[in-house]
Coordinates of C-alpha atoms in Angstrom, one line a residue:
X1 CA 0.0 0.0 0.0
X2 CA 3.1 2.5 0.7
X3 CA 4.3 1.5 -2.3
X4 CA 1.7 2.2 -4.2
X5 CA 0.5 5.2 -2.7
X6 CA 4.1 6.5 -3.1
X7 CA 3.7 5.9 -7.0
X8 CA 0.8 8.1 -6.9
X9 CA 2.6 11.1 -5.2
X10 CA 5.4 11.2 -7.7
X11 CA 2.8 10.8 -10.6
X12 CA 0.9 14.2 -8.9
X13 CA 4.5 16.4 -8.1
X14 CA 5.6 15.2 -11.8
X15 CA 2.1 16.0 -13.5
X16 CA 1.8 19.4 -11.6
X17 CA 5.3 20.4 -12.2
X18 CA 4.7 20.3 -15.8
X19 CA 1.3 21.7 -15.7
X20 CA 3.3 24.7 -13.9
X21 CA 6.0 25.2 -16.4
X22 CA 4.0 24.7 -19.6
X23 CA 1.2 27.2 -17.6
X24 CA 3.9 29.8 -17.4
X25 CA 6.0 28.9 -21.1
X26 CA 2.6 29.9 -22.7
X27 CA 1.4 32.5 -21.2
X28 CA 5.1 34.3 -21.2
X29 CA 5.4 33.2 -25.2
X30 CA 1.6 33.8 -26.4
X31 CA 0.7 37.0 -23.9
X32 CA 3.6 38.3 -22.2
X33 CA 6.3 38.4 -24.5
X34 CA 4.5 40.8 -26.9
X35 CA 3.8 43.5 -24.2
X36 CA 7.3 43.1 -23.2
X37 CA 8.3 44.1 -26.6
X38 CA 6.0 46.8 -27.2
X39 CA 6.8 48.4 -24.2
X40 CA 10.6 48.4 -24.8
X41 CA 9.6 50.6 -27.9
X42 CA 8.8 53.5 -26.8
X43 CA 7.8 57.1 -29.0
X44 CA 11.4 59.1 -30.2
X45 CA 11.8 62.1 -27.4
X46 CA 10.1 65.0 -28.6
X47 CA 8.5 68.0 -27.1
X48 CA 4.9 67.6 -27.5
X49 CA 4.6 65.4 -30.4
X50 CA 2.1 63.7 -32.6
X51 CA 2.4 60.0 -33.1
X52 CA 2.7 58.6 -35.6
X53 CA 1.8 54.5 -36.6
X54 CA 3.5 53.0 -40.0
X55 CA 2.2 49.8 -40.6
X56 CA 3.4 47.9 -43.6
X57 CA 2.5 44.7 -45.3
X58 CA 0.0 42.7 -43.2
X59 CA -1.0 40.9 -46.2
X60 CA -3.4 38.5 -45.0
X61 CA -3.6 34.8 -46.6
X62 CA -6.5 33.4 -48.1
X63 CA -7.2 30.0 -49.9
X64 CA -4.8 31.0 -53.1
X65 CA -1.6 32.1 -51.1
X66 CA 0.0 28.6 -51.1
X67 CA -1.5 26.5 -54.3
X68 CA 0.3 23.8 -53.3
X69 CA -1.1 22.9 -49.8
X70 CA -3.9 20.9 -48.6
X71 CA -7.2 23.1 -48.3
X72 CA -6.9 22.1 -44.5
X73 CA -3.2 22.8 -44.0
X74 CA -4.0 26.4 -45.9
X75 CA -6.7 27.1 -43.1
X76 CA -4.6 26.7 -40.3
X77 CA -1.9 28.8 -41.5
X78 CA -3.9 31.5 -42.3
X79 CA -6.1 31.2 -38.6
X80 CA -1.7 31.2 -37.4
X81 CA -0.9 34.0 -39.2
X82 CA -4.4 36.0 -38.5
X83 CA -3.7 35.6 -34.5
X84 CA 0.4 36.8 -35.0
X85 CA -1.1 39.5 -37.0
X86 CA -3.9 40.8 -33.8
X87 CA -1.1 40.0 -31.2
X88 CA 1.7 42.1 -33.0
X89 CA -1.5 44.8 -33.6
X90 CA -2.3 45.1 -29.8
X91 CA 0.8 45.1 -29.2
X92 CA 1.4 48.3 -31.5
X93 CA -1.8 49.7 -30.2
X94 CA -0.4 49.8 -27.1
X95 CA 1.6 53.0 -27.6
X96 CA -1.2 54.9 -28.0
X97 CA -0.9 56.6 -31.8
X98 CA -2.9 59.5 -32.6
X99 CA -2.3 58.7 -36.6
X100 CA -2.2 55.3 -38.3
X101 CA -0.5 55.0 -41.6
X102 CA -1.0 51.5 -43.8
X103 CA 2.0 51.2 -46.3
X104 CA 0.3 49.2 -49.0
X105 CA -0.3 44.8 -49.9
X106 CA -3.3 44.4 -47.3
X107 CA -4.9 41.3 -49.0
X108 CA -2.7 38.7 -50.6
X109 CA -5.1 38.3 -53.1
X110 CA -6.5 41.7 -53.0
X111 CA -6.1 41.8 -56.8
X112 CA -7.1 38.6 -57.5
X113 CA -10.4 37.5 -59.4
X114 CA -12.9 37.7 -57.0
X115 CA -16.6 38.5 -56.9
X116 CA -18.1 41.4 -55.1
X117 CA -19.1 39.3 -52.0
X118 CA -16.2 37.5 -51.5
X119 CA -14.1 40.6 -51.6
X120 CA -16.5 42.0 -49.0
X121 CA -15.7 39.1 -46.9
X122 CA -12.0 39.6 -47.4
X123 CA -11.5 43.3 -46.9
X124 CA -13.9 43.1 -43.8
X125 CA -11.9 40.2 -42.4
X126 CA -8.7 43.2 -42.7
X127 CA -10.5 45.2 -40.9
X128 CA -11.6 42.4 -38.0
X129 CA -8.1 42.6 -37.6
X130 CA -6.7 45.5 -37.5
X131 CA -9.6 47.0 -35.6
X132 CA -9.0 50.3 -33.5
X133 CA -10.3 53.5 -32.1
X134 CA -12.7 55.2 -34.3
X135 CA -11.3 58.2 -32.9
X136 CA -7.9 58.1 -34.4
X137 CA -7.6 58.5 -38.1
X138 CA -6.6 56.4 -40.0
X139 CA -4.4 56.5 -43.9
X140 CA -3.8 53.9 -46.9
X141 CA -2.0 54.1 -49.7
X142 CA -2.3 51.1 -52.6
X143 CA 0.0 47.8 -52.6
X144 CA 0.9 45.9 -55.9
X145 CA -1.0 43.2 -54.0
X146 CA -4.2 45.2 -53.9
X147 CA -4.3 46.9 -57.3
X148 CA -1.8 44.8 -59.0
X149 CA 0.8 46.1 -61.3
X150 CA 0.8 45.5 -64.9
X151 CA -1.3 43.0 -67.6
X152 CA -2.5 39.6 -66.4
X153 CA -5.1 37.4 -66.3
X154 CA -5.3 36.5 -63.2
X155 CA -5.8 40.2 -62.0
X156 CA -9.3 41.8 -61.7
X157 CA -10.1 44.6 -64.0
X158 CA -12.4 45.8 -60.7
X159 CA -9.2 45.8 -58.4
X160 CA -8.8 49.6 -58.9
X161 CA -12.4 50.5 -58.2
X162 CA -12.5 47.8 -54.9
X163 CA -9.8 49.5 -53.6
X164 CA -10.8 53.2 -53.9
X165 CA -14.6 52.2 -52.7
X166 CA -12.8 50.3 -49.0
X167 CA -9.7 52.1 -48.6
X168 CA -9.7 55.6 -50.3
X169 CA -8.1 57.8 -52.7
X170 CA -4.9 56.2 -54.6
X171 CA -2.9 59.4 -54.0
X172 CA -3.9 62.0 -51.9
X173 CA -2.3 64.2 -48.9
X174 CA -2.5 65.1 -45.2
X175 CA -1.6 67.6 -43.1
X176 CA 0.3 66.7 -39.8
X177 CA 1.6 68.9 -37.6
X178 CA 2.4 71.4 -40.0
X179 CA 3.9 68.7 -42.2
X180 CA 2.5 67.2 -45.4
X181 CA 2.2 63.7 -45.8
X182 CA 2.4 62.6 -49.6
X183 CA 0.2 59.7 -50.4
X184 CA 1.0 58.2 -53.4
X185 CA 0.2 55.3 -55.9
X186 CA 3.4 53.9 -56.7
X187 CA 2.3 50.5 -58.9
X188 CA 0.0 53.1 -61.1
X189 CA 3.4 55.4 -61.5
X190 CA 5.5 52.1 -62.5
X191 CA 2.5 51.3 -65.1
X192 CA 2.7 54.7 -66.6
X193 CA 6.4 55.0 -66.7
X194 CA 6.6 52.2 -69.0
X195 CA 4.2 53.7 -70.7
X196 CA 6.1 57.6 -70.8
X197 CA 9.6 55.1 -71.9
X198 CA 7.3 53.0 -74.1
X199 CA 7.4 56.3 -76.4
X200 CA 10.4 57.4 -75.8
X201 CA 9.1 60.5 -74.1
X202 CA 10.9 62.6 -71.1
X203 CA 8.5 63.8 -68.3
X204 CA 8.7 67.1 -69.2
X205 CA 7.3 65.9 -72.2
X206 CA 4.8 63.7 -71.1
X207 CA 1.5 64.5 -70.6
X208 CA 0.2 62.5 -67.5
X209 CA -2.8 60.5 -67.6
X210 CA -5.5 62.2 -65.5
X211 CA -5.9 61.4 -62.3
X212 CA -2.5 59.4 -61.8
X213 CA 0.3 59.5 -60.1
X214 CA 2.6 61.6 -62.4
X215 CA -0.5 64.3 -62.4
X216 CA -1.1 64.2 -59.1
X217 CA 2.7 65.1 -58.2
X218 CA 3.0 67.6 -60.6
X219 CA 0.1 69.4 -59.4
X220 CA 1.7 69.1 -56.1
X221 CA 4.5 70.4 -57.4
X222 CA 2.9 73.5 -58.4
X223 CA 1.3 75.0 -55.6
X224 CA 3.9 76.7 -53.2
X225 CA 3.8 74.5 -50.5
X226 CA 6.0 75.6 -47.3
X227 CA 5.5 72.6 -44.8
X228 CA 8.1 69.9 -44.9
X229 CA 7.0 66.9 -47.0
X230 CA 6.6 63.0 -46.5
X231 CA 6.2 61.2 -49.1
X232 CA 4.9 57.4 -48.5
X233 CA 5.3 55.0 -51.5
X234 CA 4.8 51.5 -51.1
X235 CA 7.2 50.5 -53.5
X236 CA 11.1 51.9 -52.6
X237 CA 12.8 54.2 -54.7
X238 CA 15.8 53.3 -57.0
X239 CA 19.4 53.1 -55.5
X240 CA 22.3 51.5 -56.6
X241 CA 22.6 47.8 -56.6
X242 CA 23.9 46.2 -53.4
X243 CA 23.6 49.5 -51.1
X244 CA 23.7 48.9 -47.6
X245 CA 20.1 49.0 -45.9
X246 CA 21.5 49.2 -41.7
X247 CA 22.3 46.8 -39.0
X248 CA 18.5 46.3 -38.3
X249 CA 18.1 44.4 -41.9
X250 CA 17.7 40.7 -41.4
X251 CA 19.0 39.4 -44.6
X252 CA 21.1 40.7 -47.9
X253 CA 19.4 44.4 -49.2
X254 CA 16.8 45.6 -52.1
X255 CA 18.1 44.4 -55.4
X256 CA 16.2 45.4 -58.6
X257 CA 13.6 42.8 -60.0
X258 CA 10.6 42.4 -62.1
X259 CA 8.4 40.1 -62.2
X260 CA 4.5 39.5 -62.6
X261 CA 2.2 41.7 -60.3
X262 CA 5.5 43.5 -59.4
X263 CA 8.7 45.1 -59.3
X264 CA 11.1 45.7 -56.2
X265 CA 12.1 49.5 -56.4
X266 CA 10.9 52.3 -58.9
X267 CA 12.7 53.3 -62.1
X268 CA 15.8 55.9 -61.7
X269 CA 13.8 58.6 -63.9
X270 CA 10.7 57.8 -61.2
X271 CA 12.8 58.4 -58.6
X272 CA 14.5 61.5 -60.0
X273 CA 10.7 62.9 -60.9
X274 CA 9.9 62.4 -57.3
X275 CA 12.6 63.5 -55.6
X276 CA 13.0 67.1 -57.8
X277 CA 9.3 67.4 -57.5
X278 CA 8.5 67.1 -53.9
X279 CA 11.6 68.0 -52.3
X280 CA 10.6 65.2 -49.6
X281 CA 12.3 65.6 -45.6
X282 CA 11.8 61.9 -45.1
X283 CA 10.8 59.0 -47.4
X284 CA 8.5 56.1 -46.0
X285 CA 8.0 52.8 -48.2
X286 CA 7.1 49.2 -48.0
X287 CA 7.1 45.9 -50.1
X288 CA 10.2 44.4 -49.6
X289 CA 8.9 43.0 -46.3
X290 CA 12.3 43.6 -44.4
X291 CA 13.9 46.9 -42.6
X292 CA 16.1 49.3 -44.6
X293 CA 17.5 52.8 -44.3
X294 CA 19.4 54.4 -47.3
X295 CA 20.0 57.8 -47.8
X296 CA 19.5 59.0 -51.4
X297 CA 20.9 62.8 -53.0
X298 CA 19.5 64.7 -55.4
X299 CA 19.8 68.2 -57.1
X300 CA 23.3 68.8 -59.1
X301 CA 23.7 71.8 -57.1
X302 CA 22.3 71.4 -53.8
X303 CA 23.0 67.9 -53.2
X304 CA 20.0 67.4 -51.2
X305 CA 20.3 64.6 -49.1
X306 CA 17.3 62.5 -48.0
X307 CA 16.5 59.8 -45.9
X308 CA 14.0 56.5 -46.7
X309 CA 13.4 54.2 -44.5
X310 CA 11.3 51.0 -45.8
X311 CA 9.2 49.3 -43.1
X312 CA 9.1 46.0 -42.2
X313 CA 5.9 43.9 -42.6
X314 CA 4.0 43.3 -39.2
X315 CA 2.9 39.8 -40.8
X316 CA 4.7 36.4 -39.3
X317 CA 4.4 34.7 -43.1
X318 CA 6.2 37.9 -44.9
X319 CA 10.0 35.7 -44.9
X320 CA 11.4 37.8 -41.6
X321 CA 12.1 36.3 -38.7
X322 CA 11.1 39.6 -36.4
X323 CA 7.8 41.4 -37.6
X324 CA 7.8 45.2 -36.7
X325 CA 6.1 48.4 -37.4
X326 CA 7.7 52.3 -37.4
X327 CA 6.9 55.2 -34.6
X328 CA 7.1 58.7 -36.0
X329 CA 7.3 61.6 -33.9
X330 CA 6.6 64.6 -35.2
X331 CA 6.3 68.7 -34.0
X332 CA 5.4 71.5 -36.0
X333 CA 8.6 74.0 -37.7
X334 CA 9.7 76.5 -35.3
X335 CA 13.3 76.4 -34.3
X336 CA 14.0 72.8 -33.5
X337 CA 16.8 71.7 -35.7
X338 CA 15.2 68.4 -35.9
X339 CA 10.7 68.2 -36.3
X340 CA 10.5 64.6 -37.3
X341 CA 12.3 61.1 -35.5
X342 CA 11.1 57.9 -35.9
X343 CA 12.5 54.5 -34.8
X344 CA 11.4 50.7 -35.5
X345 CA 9.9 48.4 -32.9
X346 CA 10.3 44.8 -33.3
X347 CA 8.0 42.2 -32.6
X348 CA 8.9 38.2 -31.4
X349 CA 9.8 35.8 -34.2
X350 CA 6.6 34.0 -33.4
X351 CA 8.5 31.1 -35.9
X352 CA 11.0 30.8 -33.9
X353 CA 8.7 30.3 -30.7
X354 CA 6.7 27.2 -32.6
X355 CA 9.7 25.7 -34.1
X356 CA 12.7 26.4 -31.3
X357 CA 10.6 26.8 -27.8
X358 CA 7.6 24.6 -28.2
X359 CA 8.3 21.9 -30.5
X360 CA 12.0 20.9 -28.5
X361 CA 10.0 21.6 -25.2
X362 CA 7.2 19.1 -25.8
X363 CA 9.3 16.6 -26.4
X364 CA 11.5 16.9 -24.0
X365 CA 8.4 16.5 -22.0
X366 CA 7.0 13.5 -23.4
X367 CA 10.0 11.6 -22.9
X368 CA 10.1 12.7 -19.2
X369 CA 6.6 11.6 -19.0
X370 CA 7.7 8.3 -20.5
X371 CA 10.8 7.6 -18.6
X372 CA 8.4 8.6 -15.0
X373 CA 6.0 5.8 -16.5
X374 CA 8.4 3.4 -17.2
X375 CA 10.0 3.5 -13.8
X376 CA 6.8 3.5 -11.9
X377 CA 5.9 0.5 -13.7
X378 CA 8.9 -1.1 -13.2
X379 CA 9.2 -0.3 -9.4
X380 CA 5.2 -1.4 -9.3
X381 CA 5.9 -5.3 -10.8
X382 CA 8.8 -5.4 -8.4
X383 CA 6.4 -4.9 -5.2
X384 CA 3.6 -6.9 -6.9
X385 CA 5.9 -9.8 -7.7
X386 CA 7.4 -9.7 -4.5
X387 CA 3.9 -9.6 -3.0
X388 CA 2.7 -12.2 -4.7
X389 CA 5.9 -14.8 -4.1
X390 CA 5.4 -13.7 -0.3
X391 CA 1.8 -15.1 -0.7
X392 CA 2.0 -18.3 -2.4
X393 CA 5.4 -19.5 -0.3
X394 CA 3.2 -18.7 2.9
X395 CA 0.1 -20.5 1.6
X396 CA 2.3 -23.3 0.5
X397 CA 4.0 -23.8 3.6
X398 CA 0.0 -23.4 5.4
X399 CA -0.8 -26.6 3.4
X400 CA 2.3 -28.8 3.3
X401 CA 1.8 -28.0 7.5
X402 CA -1.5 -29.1 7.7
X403 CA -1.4 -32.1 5.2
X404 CA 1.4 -33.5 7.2
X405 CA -0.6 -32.9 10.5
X406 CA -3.6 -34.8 9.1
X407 CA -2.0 -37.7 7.0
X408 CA 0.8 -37.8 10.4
X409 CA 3.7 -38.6 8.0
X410 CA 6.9 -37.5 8.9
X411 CA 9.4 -35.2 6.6
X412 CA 12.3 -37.4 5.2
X413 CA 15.5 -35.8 6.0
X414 CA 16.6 -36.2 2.8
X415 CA 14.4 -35.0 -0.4
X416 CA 13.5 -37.5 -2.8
X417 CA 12.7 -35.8 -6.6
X418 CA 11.0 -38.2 -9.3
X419 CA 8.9 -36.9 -12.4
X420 CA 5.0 -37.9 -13.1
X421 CA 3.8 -39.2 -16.4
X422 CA 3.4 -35.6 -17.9
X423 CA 6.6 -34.6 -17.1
X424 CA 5.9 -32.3 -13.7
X425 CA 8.0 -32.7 -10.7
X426 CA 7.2 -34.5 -7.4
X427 CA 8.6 -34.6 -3.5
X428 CA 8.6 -36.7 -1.3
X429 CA 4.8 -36.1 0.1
X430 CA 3.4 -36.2 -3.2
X431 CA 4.7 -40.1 -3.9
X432 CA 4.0 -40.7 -0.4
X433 CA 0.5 -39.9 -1.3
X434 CA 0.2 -41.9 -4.8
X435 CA -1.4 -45.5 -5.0
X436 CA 0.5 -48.4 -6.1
X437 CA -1.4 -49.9 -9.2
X438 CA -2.8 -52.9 -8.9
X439 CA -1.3 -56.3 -10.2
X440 CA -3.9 -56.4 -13.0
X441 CA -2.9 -53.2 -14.8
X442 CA 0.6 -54.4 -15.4
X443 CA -0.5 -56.3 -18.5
X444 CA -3.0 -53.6 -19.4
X445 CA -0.8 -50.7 -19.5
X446 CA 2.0 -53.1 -21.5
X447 CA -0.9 -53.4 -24.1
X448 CA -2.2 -49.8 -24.3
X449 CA 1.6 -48.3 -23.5
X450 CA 1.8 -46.6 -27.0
X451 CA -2.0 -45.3 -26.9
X452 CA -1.2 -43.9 -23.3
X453 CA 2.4 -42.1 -24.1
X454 CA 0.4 -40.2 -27.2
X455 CA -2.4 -39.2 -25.1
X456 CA 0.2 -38.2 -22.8
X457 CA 2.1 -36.3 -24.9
X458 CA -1.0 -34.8 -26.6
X459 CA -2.4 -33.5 -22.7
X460 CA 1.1 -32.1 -21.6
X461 CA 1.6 -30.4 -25.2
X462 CA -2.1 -28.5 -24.9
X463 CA -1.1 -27.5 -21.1
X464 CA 2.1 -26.2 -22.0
X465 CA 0.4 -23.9 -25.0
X466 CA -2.3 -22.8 -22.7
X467 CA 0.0 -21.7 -20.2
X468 CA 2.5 -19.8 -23.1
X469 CA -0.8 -17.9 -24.3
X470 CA -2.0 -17.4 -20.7
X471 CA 1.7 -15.9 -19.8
X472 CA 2.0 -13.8 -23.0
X473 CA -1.8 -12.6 -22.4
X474 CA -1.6 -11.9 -19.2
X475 CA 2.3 -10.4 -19.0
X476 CA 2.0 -8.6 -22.4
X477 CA -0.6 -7.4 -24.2
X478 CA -2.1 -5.8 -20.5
X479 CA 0.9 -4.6 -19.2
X480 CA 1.1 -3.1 -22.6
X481 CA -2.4 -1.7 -22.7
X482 CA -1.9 -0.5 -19.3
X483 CA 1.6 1.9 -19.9
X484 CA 0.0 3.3 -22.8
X485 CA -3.1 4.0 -21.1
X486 CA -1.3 5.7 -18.4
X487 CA 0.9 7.3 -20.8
X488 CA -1.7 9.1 -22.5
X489 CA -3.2 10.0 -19.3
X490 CA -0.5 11.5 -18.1
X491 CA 0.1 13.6 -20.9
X492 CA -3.2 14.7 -21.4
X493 CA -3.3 15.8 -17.2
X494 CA -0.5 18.0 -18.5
X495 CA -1.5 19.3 -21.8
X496 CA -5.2 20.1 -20.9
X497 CA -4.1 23.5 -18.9
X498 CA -1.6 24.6 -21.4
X499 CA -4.2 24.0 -24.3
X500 CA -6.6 26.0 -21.9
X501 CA -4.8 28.6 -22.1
X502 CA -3.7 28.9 -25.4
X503 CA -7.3 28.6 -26.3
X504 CA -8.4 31.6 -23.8
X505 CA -5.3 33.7 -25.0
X506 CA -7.0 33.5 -28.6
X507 CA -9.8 33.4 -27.9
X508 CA -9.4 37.3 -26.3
X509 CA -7.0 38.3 -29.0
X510 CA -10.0 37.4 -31.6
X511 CA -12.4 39.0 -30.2
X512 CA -13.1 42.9 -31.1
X513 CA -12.5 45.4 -28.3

């Protein structure tokens, strides 16, 4: 009974233990870690500043972001990535902005092929997500993912007309502070500046398509406009191949490409047009997914020098390790040397958490789990054996006592050991105990001595394979069932608060507040 009572009280510290642990690994890595992070970012020190948000890239999945998964292996990433995407937006909203920017690529397949209804249900599941404040405006400028960029197929002609009807104007601009944000849409300038080179055709030269980009900045350009300008454009401007993008930058820098539905930086003559034209203070961009800062010149004269800083993608499934998202701070002109600072805040490799924390950790605990069952068990046959040896030596000793005492035969001082007809061993009191045959059955057994050694030999044969199935049953196959069974039940004792959890974490971050 100590024994077994003992068993039970390691089982209980062992199961509670790693209900602790796991309790705590959770709600540090699901809940914890991403206040922790946000609060280490705090706004750049300004005197009475507006804050600014920059968030770039969420780019939520849908059903055609990974053609070659299973339908049910393509919904579970996408509810993954949703819930990174709501922690690392609480997270952000916990600096308190007064102005949220939106850098462009919102909807994988924002451009995609769609009807009406299922775009409704895709925009409004952006919006589930990145809910906030009604209060605090709120700014969006168009991603090659949301209005596509250049001829194809597989691109709605509606994508244009979706996006201006749920997000806004495709170039537009704000005042800030006694700054001017520039708003513009940078896939429509690539489309129309292989249209101005198509034809050979300078942009002085040019005559912009109404209501585009090139318009738009030349308008801009023309009225006398004395705030500081920020331009936003969600594709980065040119630079030359294999510039530096910072220490922050997780991998390699912004290389010039082209492909279908996009193209990694804008033209040099784009870049040149939009850098003469707005004179910009500070350059904001997205697309490429990871951090950079370079520092582009312009004017033969003046040798303007400006700063761009492209912003990383707050989505988990955008190649980076570390999502993030940019704070601006910004005060209006008036003898500061210095009216705007921003800085990046990184968020947790969420990834790296499934894949480095969890994954190792569970096993880990599975095998301690195992190894805790397998001594148990083994320390739990020992006492039962023991037990049960005890038992039958004292009730075989009760009845060798009392047969002697009734039959009044006295122990030999010296065992005598013969073997019975089907081959069993026999002491002294059991062939005290047997009758001699009579005289008759000496000729009878001679006679029937071959028909009595196969029936022999056919009773011990079907003894002996009852007793190997009966061993095997009984020592196997249940002390088999049993371990797993208590296996499993220790591991689901453990896992059912640490799933609790998880599921209550979500659960929260899902719902709108």
């Amino acid at each position: 009974m100590h024994s077994v009572s003992h068993k039970f009280s390691q089982r209980r510290t062992l199961i509670n233990g790693l209900r602790l642990f796991w309790i705590s690994l959770i709600f540090w890595y699901d809940y914890g870690i991403f206040r922790y992070r946000s609060g280490k970012c705090g706004w750049p020190l300004i005197n009475r500043p507006e804050h600014v948000l920059l968030v770039a890239d969420p780019q939520i999945i849908d059903h055609r972001s990974y053609p070659g998964r299973p339908a049910l292996l393509t919904y579970i990433s996408q509810l993954i990535v949703d819930l990174n995407l709501r922690k690392n937006w609480r997270a952000a909203l916990r600096s308190a902005p007064d102005v949220v920017f939106f850098l462009g690529d919102y909807m994988d397949s924002g451009r995609a092929v769609m009807s009406d209804s299922e775009y409704e249900r895709y925009s409004q599941r952006f919006m589930n997500i990145f809910t906030m404040d009604s209060r605090i405006p709120r700014y969006f400028i168009p991603g090659n993912h949301d209005i596509g960029l250049g001829p194809s197929t597989l691109f709605s002609p509606h994508a244009r007309t979706r996006y201006i009807s749920h997000f806004g104007p495709l170039n537009s601009q704000i005042s800030i502070a006694n700054h001017t944000f520039v708003l513009i849409d940078a896939p429509g300038l690539v489309e129309e500046d292989y249209k101005r080179h198509g034809l050979g055709k300078s942009y002085d030269k040019w005559k912009a398509l109404a209501g585009g980009t090139i318009d738009f900045v030349k308008s801009f350009a023309a009225k006398d406009n004395i705030e500081p300008t920020v331009l936003f454009s969600h594709i980065p401007l040119s630079r030359p191949e294999g510039s530096n993008c910072g220490p922050i930058r997780e991998r390699g820098t912004i290389r010039r490409g082209v492909g279908l539905g996009y193209q990694n930086t804008l033209g040099k003559d784009s870049t040149k047009f939009l850098l003469e034209h707005l004179k910009p203070a500070l350059i904001f961009s997205g697309d490429d997914h990871d951090y950079c800062e370079y520092t582009h010149t312009f004017g033969s004269h003046t040798g303007t020098r400006v700063r761009e800083v492209t912003v990383k993608s707050l989505s988990m499934a955008m190649g980076v390790k570390k999502p993030g998202y940019q704070m601006l701070s910004i005060v209006p002109p008036g003898g500061l040397a210095s009216t705007i600072s921003d800085a990046p805040c990184l968020m947790p490799d969420q990834l790296g958490i499934y894949l480095d924390v969890y994954i190792p950790l569970a096993l880990a605990s599975l095998i301690l789990i195992l190894i805790a069952c397998i001594v148990r068990g083994q320390h739990y046959r020992r006492c039962r054996w023991s037990f049960q040896f005890l038992s039958h030596t004292k009730q075989r000793s009760k009845d060798s006592t009392g047969s002697l005492q009734s039959k009044h035969v006295r122990r030999p001082t010296r065992s005598r050991i013969a073997i019975d007809e089907y081959g069993f061993t026999l002491d002294d009191n059991d062939m005290d105990q047997r009758l001699p045959p009579p005289a008759s059955a000496t000729v009878t057994a001679k006679k029937n001595a071959l028909p009595t050694i196969l029936s022999q030999s056919r009773n011990l044969f079907c003894r002996l394979v009852s007793l190997q199935s009966l061993t095997k049953l009984v020592f196997t196959n249940n002390r088999r069932s049993g371990f797993f069974k208590e296996f499993l039940c220790d591991v689901r004792d453990v896992a059912i608060f640490p799933l609790g959890i998880i599921f209550l974490i979500s659960l929260w971050t899902f719902l709108d507040f």
